Coordinates of C-alpha atoms and ligand atoms in Angstrom, one line a residue:
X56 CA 0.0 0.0 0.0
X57 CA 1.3 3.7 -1.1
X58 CA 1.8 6.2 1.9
X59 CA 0.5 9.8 1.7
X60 CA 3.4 11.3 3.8
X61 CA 0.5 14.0 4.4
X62 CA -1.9 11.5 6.1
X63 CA -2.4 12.3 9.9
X64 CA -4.6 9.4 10.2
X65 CA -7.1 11.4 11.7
X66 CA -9.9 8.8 10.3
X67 CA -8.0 6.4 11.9
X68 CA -7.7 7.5 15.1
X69 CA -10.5 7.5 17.9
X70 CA -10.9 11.2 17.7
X71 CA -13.2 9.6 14.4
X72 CA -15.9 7.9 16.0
X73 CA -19.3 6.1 15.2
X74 CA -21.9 9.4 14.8
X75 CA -19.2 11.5 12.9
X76 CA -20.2 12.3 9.2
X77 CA -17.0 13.5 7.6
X78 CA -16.4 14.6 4.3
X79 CA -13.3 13.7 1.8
X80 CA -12.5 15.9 -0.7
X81 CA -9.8 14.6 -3.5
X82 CA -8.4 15.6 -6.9
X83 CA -7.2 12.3 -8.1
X84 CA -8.8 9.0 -8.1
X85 CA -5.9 7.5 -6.5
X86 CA -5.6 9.6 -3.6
X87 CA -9.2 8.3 -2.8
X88 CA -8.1 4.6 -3.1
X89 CA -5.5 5.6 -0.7
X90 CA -7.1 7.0 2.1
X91 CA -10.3 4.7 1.6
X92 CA -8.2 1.2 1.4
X93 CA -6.0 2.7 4.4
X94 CA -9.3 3.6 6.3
X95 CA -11.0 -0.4 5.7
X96 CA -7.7 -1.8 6.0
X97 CA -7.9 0.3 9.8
X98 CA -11.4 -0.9 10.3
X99 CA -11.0 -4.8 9.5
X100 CA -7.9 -4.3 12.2
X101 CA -9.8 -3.5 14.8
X102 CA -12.4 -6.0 14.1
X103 CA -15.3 -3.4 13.0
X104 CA -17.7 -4.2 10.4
X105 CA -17.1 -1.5 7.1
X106 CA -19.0 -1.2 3.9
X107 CA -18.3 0.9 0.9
X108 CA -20.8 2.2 -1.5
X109 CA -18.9 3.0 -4.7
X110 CA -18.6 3.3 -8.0
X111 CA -17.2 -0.3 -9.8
X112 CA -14.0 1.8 -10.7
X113 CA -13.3 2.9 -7.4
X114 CA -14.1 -0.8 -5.7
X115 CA -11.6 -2.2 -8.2
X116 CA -9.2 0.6 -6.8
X117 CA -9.5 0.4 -3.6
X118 CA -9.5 -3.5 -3.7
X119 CA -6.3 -3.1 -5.8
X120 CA -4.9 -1.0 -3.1
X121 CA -5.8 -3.1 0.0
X122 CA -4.9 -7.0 -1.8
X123 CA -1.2 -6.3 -1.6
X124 CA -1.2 -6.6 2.3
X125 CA -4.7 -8.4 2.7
X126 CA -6.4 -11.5 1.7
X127 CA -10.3 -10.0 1.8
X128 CA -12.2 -13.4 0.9
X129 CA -12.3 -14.4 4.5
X130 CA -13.7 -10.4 5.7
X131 CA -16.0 -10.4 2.6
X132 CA -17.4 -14.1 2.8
X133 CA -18.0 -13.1 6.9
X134 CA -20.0 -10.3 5.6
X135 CA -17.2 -8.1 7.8
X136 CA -16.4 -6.2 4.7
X137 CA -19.4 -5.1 1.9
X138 CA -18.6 -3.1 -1.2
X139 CA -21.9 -2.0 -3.1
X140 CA -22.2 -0.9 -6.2
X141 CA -22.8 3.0 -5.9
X142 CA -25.2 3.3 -9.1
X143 CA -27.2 0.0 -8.2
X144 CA -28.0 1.1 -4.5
X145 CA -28.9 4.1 -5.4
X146 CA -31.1 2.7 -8.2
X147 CA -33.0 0.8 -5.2
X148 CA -34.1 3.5 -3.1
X149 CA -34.5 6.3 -5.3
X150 CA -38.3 7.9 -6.1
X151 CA -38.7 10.7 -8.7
X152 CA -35.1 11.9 -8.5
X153 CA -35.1 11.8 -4.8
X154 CA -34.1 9.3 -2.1
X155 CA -37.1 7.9 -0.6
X156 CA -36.4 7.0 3.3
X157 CA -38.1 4.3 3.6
X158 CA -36.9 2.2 0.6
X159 CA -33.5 3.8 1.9
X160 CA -34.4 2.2 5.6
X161 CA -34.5 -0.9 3.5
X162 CA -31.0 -0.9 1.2
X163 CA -28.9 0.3 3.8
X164 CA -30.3 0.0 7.2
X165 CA -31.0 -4.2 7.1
X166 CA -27.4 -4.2 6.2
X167 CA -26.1 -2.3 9.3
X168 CA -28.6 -3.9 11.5
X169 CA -27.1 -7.4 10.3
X170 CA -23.2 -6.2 10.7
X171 CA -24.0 -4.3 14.3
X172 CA -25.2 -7.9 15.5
X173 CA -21.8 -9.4 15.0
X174 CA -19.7 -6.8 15.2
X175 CA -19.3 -3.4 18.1
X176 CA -18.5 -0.8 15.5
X177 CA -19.7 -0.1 11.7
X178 CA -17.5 2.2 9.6
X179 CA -19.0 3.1 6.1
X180 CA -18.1 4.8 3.0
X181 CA -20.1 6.4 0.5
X182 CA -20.2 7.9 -2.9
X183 CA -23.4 8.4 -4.0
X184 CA -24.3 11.8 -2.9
X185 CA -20.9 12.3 -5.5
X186 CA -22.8 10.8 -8.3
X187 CA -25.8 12.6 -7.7
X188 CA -23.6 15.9 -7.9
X189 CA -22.7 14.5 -11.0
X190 CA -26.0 14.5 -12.6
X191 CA -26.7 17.8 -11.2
X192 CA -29.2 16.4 -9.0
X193 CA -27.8 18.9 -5.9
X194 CA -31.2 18.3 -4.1
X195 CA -30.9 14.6 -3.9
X196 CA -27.7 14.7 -2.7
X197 CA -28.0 17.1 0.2
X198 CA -31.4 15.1 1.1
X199 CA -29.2 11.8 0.7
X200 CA -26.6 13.6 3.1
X201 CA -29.5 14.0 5.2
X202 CA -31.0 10.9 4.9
X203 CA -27.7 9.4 6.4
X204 CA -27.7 11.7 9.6
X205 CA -31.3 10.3 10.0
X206 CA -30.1 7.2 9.9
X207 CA -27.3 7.4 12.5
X208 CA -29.8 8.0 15.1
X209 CA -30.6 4.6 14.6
X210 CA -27.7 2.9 13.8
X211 CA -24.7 3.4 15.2
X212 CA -21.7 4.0 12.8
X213 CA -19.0 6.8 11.8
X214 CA -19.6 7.5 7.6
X215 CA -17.4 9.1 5.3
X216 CA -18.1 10.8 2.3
X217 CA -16.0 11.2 -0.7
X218 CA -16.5 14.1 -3.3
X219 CA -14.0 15.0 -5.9
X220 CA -13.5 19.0 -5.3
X221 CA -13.4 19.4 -9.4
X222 CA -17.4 18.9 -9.3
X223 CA -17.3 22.2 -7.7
X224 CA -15.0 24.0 -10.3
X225 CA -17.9 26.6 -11.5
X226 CA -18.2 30.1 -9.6
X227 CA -21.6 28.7 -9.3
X228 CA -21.3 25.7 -7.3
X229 CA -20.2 27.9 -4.3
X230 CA -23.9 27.3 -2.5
X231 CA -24.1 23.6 -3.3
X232 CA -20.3 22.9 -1.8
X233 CA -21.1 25.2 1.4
X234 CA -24.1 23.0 1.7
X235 CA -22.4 20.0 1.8
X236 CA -19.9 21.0 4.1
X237 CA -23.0 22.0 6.6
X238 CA -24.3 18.7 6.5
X239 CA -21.2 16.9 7.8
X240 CA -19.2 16.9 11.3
X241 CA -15.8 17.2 9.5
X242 CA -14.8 18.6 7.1
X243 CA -11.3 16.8 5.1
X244 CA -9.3 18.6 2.6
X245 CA -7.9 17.0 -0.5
X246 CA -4.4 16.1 -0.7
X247 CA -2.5 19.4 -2.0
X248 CA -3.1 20.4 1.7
X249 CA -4.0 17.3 3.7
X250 CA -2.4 18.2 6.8
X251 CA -5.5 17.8 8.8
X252 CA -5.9 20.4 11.7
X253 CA -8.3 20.3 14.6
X254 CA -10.3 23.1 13.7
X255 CA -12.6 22.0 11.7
X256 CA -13.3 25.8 10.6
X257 CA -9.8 26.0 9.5
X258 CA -10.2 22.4 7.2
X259 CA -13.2 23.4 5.9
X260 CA -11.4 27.2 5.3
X261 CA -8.9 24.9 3.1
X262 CA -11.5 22.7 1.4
X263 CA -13.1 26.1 0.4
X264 CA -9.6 27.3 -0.5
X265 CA -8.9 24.3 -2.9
X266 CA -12.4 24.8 -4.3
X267 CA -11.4 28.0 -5.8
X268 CA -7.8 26.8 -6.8
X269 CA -10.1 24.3 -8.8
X270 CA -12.6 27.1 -10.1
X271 CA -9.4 28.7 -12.0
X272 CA -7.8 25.9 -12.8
X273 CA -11.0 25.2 -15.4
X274 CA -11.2 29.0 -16.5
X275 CA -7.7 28.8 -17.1
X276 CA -8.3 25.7 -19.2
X277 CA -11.4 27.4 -20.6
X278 CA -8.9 30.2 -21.4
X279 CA -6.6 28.1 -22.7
X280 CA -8.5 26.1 -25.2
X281 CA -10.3 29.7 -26.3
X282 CA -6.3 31.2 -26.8
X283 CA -5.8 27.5 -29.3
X284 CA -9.0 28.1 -31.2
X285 CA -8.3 31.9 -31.4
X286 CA -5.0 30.4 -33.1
X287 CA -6.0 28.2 -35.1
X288 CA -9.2 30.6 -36.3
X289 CA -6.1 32.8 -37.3
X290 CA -3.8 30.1 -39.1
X291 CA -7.1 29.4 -41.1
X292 CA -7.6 33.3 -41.9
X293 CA -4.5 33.7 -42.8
X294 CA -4.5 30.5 -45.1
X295 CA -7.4 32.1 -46.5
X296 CA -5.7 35.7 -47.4
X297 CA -2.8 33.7 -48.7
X298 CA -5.6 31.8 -51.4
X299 CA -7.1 35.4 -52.0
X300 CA -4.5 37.2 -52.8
X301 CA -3.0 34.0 -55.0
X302 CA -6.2 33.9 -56.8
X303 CA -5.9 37.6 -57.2
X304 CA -2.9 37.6 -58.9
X305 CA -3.9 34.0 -61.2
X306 CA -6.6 35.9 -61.9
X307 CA -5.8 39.0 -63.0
X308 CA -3.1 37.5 -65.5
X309 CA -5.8 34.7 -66.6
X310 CA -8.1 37.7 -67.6
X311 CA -5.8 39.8 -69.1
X312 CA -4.1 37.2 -71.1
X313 CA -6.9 37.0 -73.9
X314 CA -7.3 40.4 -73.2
X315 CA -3.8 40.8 -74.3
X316 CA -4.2 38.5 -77.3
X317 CA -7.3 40.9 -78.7
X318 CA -5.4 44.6 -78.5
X319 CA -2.8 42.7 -80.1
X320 CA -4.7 41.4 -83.0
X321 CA -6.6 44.5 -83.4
X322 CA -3.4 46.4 -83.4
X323 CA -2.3 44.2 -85.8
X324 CA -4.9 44.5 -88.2
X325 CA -5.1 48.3 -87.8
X326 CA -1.2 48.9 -88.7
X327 CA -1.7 47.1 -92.0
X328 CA -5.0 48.8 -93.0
X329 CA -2.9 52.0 -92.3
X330 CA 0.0 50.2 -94.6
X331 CA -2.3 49.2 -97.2
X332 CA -1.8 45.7 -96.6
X333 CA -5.6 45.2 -97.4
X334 CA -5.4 41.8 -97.8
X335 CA -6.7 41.5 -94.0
X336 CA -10.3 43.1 -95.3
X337 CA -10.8 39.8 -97.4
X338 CA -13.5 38.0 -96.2
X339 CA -11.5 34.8 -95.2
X340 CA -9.6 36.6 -93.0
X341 CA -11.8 38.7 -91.4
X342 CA -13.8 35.7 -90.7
X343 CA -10.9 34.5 -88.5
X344 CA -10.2 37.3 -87.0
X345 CA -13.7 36.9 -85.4
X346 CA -13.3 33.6 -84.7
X347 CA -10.1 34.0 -82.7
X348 CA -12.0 37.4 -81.5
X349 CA -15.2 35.3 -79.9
X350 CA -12.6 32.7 -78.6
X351 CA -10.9 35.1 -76.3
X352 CA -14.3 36.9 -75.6
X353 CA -15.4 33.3 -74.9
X354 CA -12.4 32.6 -72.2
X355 CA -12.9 36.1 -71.0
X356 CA -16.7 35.2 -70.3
X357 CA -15.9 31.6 -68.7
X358 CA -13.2 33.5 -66.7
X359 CA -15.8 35.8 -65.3
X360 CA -18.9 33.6 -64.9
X361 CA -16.4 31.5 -62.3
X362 CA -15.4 34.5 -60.3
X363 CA -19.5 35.5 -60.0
X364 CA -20.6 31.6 -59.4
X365 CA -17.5 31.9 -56.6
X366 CA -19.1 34.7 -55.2
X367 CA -22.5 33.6 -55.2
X368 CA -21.3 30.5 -53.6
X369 CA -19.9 32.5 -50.9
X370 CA -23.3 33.9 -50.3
X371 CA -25.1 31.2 -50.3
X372 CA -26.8 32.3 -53.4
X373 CA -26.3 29.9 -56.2
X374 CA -29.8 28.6 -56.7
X375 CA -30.8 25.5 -59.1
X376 CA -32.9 25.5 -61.9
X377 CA -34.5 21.9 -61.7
X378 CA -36.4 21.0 -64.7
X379 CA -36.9 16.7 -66.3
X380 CA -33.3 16.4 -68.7
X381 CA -31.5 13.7 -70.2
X382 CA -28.4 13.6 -69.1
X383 CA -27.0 11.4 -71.7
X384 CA -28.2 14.0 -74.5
X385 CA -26.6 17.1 -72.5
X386 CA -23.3 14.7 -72.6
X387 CA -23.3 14.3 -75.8
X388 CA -24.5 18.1 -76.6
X389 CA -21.7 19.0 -74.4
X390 CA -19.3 17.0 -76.5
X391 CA -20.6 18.4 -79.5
X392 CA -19.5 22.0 -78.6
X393 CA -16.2 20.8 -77.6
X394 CA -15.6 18.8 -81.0
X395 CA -12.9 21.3 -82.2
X396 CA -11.4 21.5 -78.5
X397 CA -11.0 17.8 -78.6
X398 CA -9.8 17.6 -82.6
X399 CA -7.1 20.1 -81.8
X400 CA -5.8 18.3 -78.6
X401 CA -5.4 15.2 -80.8
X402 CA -7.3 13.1 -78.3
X403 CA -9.1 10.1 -79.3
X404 CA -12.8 10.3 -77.9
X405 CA -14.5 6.8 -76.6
X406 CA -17.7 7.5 -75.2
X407 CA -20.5 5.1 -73.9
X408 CA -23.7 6.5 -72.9
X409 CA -26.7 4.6 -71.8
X410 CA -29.9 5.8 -73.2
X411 CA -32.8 7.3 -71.1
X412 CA -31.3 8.5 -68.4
X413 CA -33.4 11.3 -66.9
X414 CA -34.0 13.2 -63.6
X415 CA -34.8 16.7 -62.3
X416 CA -31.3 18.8 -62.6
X417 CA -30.5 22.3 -63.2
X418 CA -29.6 22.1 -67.0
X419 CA -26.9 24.6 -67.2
X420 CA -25.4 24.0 -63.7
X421 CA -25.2 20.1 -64.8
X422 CA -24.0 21.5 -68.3
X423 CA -21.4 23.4 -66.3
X424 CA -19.7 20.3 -64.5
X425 CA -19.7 18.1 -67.3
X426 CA -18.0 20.8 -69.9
X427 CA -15.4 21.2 -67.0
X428 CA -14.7 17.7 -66.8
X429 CA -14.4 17.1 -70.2
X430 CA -12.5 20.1 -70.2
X431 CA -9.6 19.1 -67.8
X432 CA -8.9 15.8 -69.6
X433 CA -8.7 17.7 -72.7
X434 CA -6.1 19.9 -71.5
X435 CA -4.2 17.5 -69.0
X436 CA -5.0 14.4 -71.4
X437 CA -1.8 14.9 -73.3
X438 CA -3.3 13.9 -76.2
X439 CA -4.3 10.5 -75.3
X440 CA -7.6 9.2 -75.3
X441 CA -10.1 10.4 -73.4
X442 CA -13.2 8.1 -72.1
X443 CA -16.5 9.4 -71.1
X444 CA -19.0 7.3 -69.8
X445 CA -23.0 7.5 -68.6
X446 CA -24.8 5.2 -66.4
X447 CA -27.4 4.4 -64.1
X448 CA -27.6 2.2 -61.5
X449 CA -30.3 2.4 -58.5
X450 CA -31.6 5.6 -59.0
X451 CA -28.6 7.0 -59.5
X452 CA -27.0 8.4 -62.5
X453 CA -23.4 8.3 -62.6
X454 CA -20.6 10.2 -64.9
X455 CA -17.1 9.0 -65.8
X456 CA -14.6 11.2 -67.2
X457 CA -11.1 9.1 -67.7
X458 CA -8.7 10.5 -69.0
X459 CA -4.7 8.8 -69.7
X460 CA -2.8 12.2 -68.9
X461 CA -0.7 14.3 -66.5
X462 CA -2.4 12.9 -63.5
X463 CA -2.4 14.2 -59.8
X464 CA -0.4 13.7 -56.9
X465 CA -2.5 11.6 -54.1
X466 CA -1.7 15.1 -51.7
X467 CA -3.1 17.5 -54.5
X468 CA -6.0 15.1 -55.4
X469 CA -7.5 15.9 -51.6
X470 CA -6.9 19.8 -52.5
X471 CA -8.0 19.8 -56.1
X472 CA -11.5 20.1 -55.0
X473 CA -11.0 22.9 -52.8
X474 CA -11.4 26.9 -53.5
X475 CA -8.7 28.2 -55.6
X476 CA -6.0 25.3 -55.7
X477 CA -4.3 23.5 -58.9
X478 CA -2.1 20.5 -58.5
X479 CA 0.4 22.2 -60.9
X480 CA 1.8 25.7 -60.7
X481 CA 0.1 28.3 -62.4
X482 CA 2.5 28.8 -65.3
X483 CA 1.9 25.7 -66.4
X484 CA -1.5 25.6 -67.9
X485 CA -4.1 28.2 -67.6
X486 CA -7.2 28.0 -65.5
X487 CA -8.1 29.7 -62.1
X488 CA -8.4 26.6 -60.0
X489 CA -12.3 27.1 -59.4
X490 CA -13.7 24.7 -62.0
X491 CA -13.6 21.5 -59.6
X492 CA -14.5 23.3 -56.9
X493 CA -17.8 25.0 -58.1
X494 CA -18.6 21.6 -59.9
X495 CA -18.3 20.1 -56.3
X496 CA -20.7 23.0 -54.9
X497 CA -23.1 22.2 -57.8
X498 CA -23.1 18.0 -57.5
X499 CA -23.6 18.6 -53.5
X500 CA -26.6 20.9 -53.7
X501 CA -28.1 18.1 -56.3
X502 CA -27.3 16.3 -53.2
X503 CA -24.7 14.4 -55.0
X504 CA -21.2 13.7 -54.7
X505 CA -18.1 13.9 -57.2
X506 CA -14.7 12.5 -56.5
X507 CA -11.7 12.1 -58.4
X508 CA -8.9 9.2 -58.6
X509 CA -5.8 9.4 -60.2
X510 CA -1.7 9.2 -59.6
X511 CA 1.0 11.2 -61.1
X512 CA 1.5 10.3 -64.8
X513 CA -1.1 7.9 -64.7
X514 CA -4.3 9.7 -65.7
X515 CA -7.1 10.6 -63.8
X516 CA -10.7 9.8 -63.6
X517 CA -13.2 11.9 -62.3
X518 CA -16.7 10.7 -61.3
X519 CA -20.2 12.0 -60.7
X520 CA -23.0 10.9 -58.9
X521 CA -26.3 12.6 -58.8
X522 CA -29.4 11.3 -57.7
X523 CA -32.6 11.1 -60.3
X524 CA -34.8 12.8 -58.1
X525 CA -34.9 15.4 -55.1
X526 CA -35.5 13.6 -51.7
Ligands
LIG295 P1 -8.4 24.8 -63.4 O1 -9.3 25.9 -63.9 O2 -7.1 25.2 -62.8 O3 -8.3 23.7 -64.4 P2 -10.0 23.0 -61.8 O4 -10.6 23.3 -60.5 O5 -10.9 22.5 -62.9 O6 -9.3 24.3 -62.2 O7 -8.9 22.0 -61.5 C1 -8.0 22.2 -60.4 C2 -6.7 21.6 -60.6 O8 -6.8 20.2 -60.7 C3 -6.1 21.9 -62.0 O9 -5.4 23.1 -61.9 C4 -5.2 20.8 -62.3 O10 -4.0 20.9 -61.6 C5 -5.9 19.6 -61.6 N1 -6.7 18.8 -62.5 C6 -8.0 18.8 -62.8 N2 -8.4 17.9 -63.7 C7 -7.3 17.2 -64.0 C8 -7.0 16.1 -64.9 N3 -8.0 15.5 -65.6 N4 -5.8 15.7 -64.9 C9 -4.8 16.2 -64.2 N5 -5.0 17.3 -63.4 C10 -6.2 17.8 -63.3

């Protein structure tokens, strides 16, 4: 058995006598197993009888404590020594969230009267007034408290109490502790001051004392988890400046880029009017020049859309347009419009579409996640073939994009989906990093889900799921 070098053995001694009803405060669990083996172990030597009501945990404890220097079969089978579960007896006398005496008279006094027959003096233990703390039940427990004075004016035995002094760590729990120091004879501190002293006044001055150490112990630790949060709030904010400002500067290059491309051609055209070089008014060319022209103009306006669907995003704004559609037709519509995309990329196209496939979607929105799939394995497809497939299974209709490209890292893929992030730097092909991540916003208010699979250099394959119908 472990020795508190604080311990004064004061419930030991005979100043601790049958119709004392002390109270033990304790921080740790194993301070408790400590003085409550070192008080049985005390009674069984002097031949008293001594049960303890407390939780299994602590029984294990404090039988863990006490089998080192005891052998408790004989005490126990001799009904010397009874440990009872805590929750159980209170479960037998307890009425409407209150003790009820006479069902109390019943659990606990037939017991005593049994041990008092064979034995001079009864010691007892007790936690339940603890776990009624714990449920917040303070009424039951200082009726309980007061249920046991009752009962030691008809039984004779000495009862302690043990409470742990962090149930009392709100500023608010100042009446309910002051209560039930009033309803005992003694008062014990825990053990960063067990020194017991005589005065009774001056223990329960201590127990108060430690109260209060234990009230700002949890502010601090309030304090302290609000000072990590505050930190990490900040680590976040700042994570998100850093995207801003990144997409800020992607983006003003991405839009000035075919910007830059349409002064230049105009400019172009312009200097060899002035030259006479009117070859460039032939109808051929001019017809180019607007093609090229409603290319840029085209980029410019994808560009843009993004940043608006970003912000309504942000604002919770972006509202579907659900209307019956076929989403293997919009597939192949889609596919249609980027036939000289794909033609110029030199990608072979495979597609496999079942037929019928319909549900209630927002056509454009849908429109807008498939073009941007098809999209990315166009430009990170390096040319090889691209495979785009529509099923449906369960209610469910599902879209394949695979693609034998660039591929993504397994750390980018988890990002790639994400506001504002590319798995390759932003020299290296153009787009703002928002495609993926307002397709995700688009599959997920479907109630749908999109995921993507891929390794570096091995391709990627994107997938979407979206339910036929809104539940
Ligand atoms: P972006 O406009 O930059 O293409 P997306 O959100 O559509 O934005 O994609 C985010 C990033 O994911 C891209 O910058 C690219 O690095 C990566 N990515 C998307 N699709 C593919 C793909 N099929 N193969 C390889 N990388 C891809």
């Amino acid at each position: 058995m472990t020795q508190t070098t604080a311990w004064n053995h004061f419930l030991d001694s005979p100043k601790f006598e049958p119709g004392h009803h002390a109270v033990q405060f304790f921080e740790n669990d194993s301070y408790l197993a400590e003085i409550v083996s070192r008080h049985i172990a005390e009674g069984l030597r002097q031949g008293e009888a001594v049960v303890i009501i407390a939780t299994a945990a602590h029984i294990d404890a404090f039988q863990n404590e006490l089998e080192a220097d005891l052998d408790l079969s004989g005490p126990i089978l001799s009904e010397q020594l009874v440990f009872l579960d805590a929750e159980e007896t209170l479960a037998r006398f307890m009425v409407d969230g209150m003790p009820d005496w006479e069902l109390f008279l019943q659990a606990i006094g037939s017991l005593l009267e049994r041990m008092a027959s064979k034995h001079s003096r009864i010691r007892a233990y007790g936690e339940m007034v603890d776990l009624l703390r714990a449920e917040g039940n303070l009424d039951g427990m200082i009726r309980l408290e007061e249920l046991w004075n009752d009962l030691a004016r008809i039984y004779s035995f000495s009862l302690l109490c043990g409470y742990g002094i962090r149930g009392f760590a709100q500023e608010s729990d100042l009446a309910a502790f002051e209560r039930v120091c009033g309803r005992h004879t003694h008062v014990l501190p825990a053990e960063t001051y067990s020194a017991i002293s005589d005065q009774d006044g001056r223990n329960r001055a201590i127990a108060e004392l430690q109260r209060k150490a234990a009230v700002l112990e949890r502010e601090l630790e309030k304090k302290r988890l609000s000072e990590a949060e505050l930190r990490e709030s900040e680590a976040r904010l700042q994570a998100a400046i850093r995207a801003r400002d990144e997409f800020l500067s992607i983006a003003s290059h991405e839009l000035k880029t075919p910007l830059t491309a349409l002064i230049l051609q105009t400019q172009l055209k312009k200097h060899k009017i002035v030259k006479g070089d009117l070859a460039v008014l032939q109808p051929a060319s001019i017809v180019d020049f607007v093609d090229s022209t409603n290319r840029q103009l085209g980029r410019l306006g994808r560009l843009i859309d993004d940043m608006l669907d970003i912000s309504r995003i942000a604002y919770g704004t972006l509202v579907l347009e659900r209307s019956r559609m076929d989403l293997g037709l919009l597939v192949r519509d889609v596919l249609g419009g980027l036939a000289q995309e794909i033609a110029g990329s030199g990608s072979e196209l495979r597609i496999s579409v079942e037929s019928a496939i319909e549900g209630e979607w927002d056509r454009s929105r849908i429109e807008q996640v498939v073009s941007n799939l098809i999209s990315n394995a166009i430009k990170y497809g390096k040319g090889k073939p691209i495979e785009v497939a529509v099923t449906l299974h369960e209610g469910v209709a599902k879209l394949v994009v695979t693609d034998q490209g660039i591929g993504i890292s397994k750390e980018s893929l988890v990002r790639v989906f994400e506001r504002f992030e590319r798995a390759i730097s932003a020299n290296d092909v153009s787009g703002l990093g928002l495609g993926l991540y307002i397709c995700r916003q688009i599959v997920e208010a479907h109630r749908g889900r999109i995921w993507g699979e891929s390794e570096l250099g091995q391709g990627s394959t994107f997938a979407v799921e979206l339910p036929l119908t809104v539940t």
